[in-house]
Amino acid sequence: GICAPCPVTVRISCACGETSYEVPCGAEKGLKPPRCSRQCAVPPQCRHGSKCKPHRCHYGACPPCELVCDEDLPCGHKCKERCHGPRPPQNREFTLKPKKRKSVQENNGSLGLPCPPCRELVVRQCVGGHIGGERTMVCSQSTAFGCGNYCDNILPCGNHYCKKPCHRIIVPQVGHADVFQINVRNVGQMDEKNEASSNARSMEMLDSCDECVLPCQR
């Protein structure tokens, strides 16, 4: 005759096992795990730690941290991207038929991503330090530049001014006629990589002022 219904029941539980329900064998197909009121016990791995929004017990990966990264960048600004730090290992996925142990792979989480280049807008001064020679640039893309105006640095004669285009000026240090310094007034901070690029660019623009050949020198 016809076999009697299977007397075995199947237990379906949440990820932590705190909440569960049972159904007759064969009726579990297509069912979902119950909602659990307990908080997820997996600790956040990103820099925000306990500041992360708590969430309930779940299968699979924890939801990503939604806080702003706020990591200090080399330039002195803070990263304003959404948190991209390390992610914790994820819980096992919900399944009514557990996979064989051989096919289960360890999940050690992810290490996260480095902060992207700084996108803050900054004001940079031209290499000649002229009033009105400022430009607004993206911090990570800022570089040394000439504003295009005349240098207008006073010449050694004391009566005339340099008429070369804006350039980085070499001036002797006080009390040391054979020692020179670079005269430049840049606004803001740059990270090491960008500063090196800017310095290389400004060295290309390094120049001494004109020698006065006007009547005052004759």
XYZ file of C-alpha atoms in Angstrom:
218
model
C 0.000 0.000 0.000
C 0.877 3.651 0.177
C 3.606 4.594 2.630
C 2.609 6.669 5.621
C 3.799 10.294 5.767
C 7.358 10.660 7.013
C 7.265 11.293 10.762
C 10.555 13.211 10.684
C 10.481 16.990 11.038
C 13.028 19.413 9.625
C 14.339 22.263 11.773
C 14.957 25.568 10.005
C 16.914 28.090 12.035
C 18.533 31.509 11.791
C 22.306 31.831 11.412
C 22.997 31.898 15.152
C 20.475 29.141 15.929
C 18.548 31.220 18.477
C 15.336 31.336 16.414
C 13.928 28.316 14.587
C 10.811 26.464 13.518
C 10.061 22.911 12.411
C 8.148 21.651 9.400
C 7.240 18.135 8.233
C 9.814 16.398 6.110
C 9.347 17.381 2.471
C 7.600 20.667 3.266
C 10.823 22.636 3.766
C 11.457 23.226 0.089
C 11.416 26.942 -0.789
C 11.133 28.085 2.834
C 13.282 30.887 4.223
C 15.034 31.086 7.590
C 13.174 32.869 10.390
C 13.998 36.432 11.356
C 16.104 36.639 14.456
C 15.929 39.513 16.941
C 19.511 39.056 18.130
C 22.261 41.304 16.828
C 24.941 39.909 14.541
C 27.893 38.697 16.598
C 30.490 39.280 13.857
C 32.650 42.286 14.894
C 33.363 44.967 12.248
C 36.912 44.962 10.864
C 37.025 48.531 9.541
C 38.393 51.501 11.485
C 34.935 52.556 12.685
C 34.447 49.499 14.898
C 31.665 50.080 17.420
C 30.490 53.178 15.521
C 29.104 50.958 12.756
C 25.332 50.614 12.676
C 24.352 47.318 14.380
C 22.370 44.785 12.370
C 20.491 41.599 13.077
C 21.609 37.996 12.837
C 21.915 36.924 9.201
C 23.350 34.444 6.756
C 26.040 35.471 4.270
C 28.091 38.669 4.315
C 27.528 41.511 6.752
C 26.206 44.719 5.175
C 28.967 47.208 4.282
C 29.808 50.046 6.652
C 28.026 53.204 5.491
C 30.123 55.727 7.421
C 32.554 58.136 5.774
C 36.110 56.750 5.738
C 37.636 59.831 7.446
C 41.165 58.391 7.197
C 44.015 60.945 7.272
C 45.557 61.365 3.820
C 49.257 62.208 3.274
C 48.275 65.706 2.106
C 46.623 66.515 5.445
C 43.011 66.211 4.284
C 40.672 63.373 5.239
C 39.207 60.750 2.917
C 35.540 61.555 2.275
C 34.667 58.360 0.436
C 32.328 55.805 1.956
C 34.151 53.317 4.182
C 36.285 50.953 2.085
C 38.193 49.273 4.905
C 38.549 45.573 5.744
C 35.444 43.382 5.696
C 34.888 40.553 8.214
C 34.555 36.909 7.161
C 31.005 36.212 6.049
C 28.626 33.751 7.653
C 27.716 30.599 5.774
C 24.941 30.897 3.225
C 21.508 29.511 4.079
C 20.920 26.053 2.668
C 18.681 23.141 3.597
C 21.223 20.666 2.267
C 24.640 21.329 3.802
C 27.486 21.081 1.329
C 30.131 18.449 1.696
C 33.022 19.540 3.862
C 35.474 19.219 0.974
C 33.669 21.845 -1.078
C 33.430 24.375 1.752
C 36.067 27.076 1.358
C 37.337 29.255 4.177
C 36.382 32.898 4.004
C 38.845 35.186 5.739
C 37.126 38.405 4.754
C 38.718 41.113 2.632
C 41.517 43.568 3.334
C 39.653 46.536 1.889
C 40.938 49.121 -0.572
C 43.408 51.984 -0.129
C 42.068 55.520 -0.046
C 41.778 57.112 -3.506
C 43.753 60.275 -4.371
C 42.546 63.374 -2.535
C 39.708 65.153 -4.352
C 39.572 68.261 -2.187
C 39.671 71.579 -4.021
C 42.616 73.698 -2.912
C 43.989 77.110 -3.831
C 47.597 77.148 -5.059
C 49.811 80.181 -5.479
C 51.870 80.729 -8.618
C 55.629 80.141 -8.317
C 56.276 83.885 -8.372
C 53.968 84.531 -5.413
C 51.977 87.217 -7.239
C 48.768 88.662 -5.828
C 45.908 87.342 -7.957
C 48.069 84.500 -9.279
C 46.145 81.800 -7.423
C 44.372 78.857 -9.040
C 41.851 76.376 -7.680
C 42.952 72.781 -8.280
C 42.127 69.251 -7.209
C 44.549 68.559 -4.359
C 45.997 65.340 -5.801
C 46.461 66.974 -9.230
C 47.930 70.290 -8.122
C 51.297 71.291 -9.532
C 53.575 74.314 -9.717
C 52.653 76.891 -12.356
C 53.442 80.379 -13.578
C 50.588 82.875 -13.696
C 51.799 84.521 -16.927
C 52.315 87.965 -15.402
C 55.659 89.722 -15.344
C 57.955 88.596 -12.551
C 58.234 92.197 -11.241
C 60.873 91.254 -8.694
C 63.035 94.297 -7.948
C 66.472 94.074 -9.580
C 69.777 94.592 -7.718
C 69.948 98.162 -9.042
C 66.971 98.987 -6.839
C 65.302 101.055 -9.572
C 63.895 98.556 -12.058
C 61.913 95.323 -12.067
C 62.329 91.956 -13.775
C 60.162 91.659 -16.896
C 60.498 87.921 -17.410
C 57.282 85.857 -17.233
C 56.372 84.571 -13.773
C 59.088 82.202 -12.558
C 60.474 80.760 -9.362
C 63.027 83.232 -8.055
C 66.534 82.614 -6.717
C 67.502 85.183 -4.093
C 70.682 85.295 -1.963
C 70.216 84.643 1.735
C 71.001 87.526 4.049
C 74.666 87.506 5.093
C 75.586 84.709 2.659
C 76.273 86.051 -0.809
C 77.175 82.591 -2.116
C 74.154 80.801 -0.600
C 70.827 80.938 -2.384
C 67.284 79.947 -1.532
C 64.222 79.451 -3.689
C 61.603 82.113 -3.092
C 58.114 80.627 -3.488
C 54.878 80.980 -1.557
C 52.528 78.093 -2.220
C 49.192 77.847 -0.412
C 48.051 74.560 1.173
C 49.616 71.151 1.656
C 50.487 68.410 -0.820
C 51.113 64.718 -0.358
C 54.654 63.406 -0.880
C 54.087 62.089 -4.406
C 52.340 65.237 -5.565
C 54.878 67.477 -3.831
C 57.726 65.708 -5.648
C 55.932 66.215 -8.972
C 55.283 69.863 -8.132
C 58.908 70.423 -7.117
C 60.122 68.867 -10.375
C 57.808 71.168 -12.313
C 58.888 74.231 -10.344
C 62.577 73.410 -10.859
C 61.894 73.600 -14.595
C 60.632 77.145 -13.958
C 63.627 78.077 -11.792
C 65.333 81.139 -13.205
C 67.295 84.166 -12.094
C 65.941 87.627 -12.779
C 67.206 89.920 -15.539
C 70.432 91.816 -15.176
C 69.659 95.488 -15.373
C 71.149 97.071 -18.515
C 69.271 100.348 -18.210
C 71.052 103.740 -17.750
C 71.057 103.446 -13.944
C 73.665 100.675 -14.257
C 75.943 102.511 -16.656
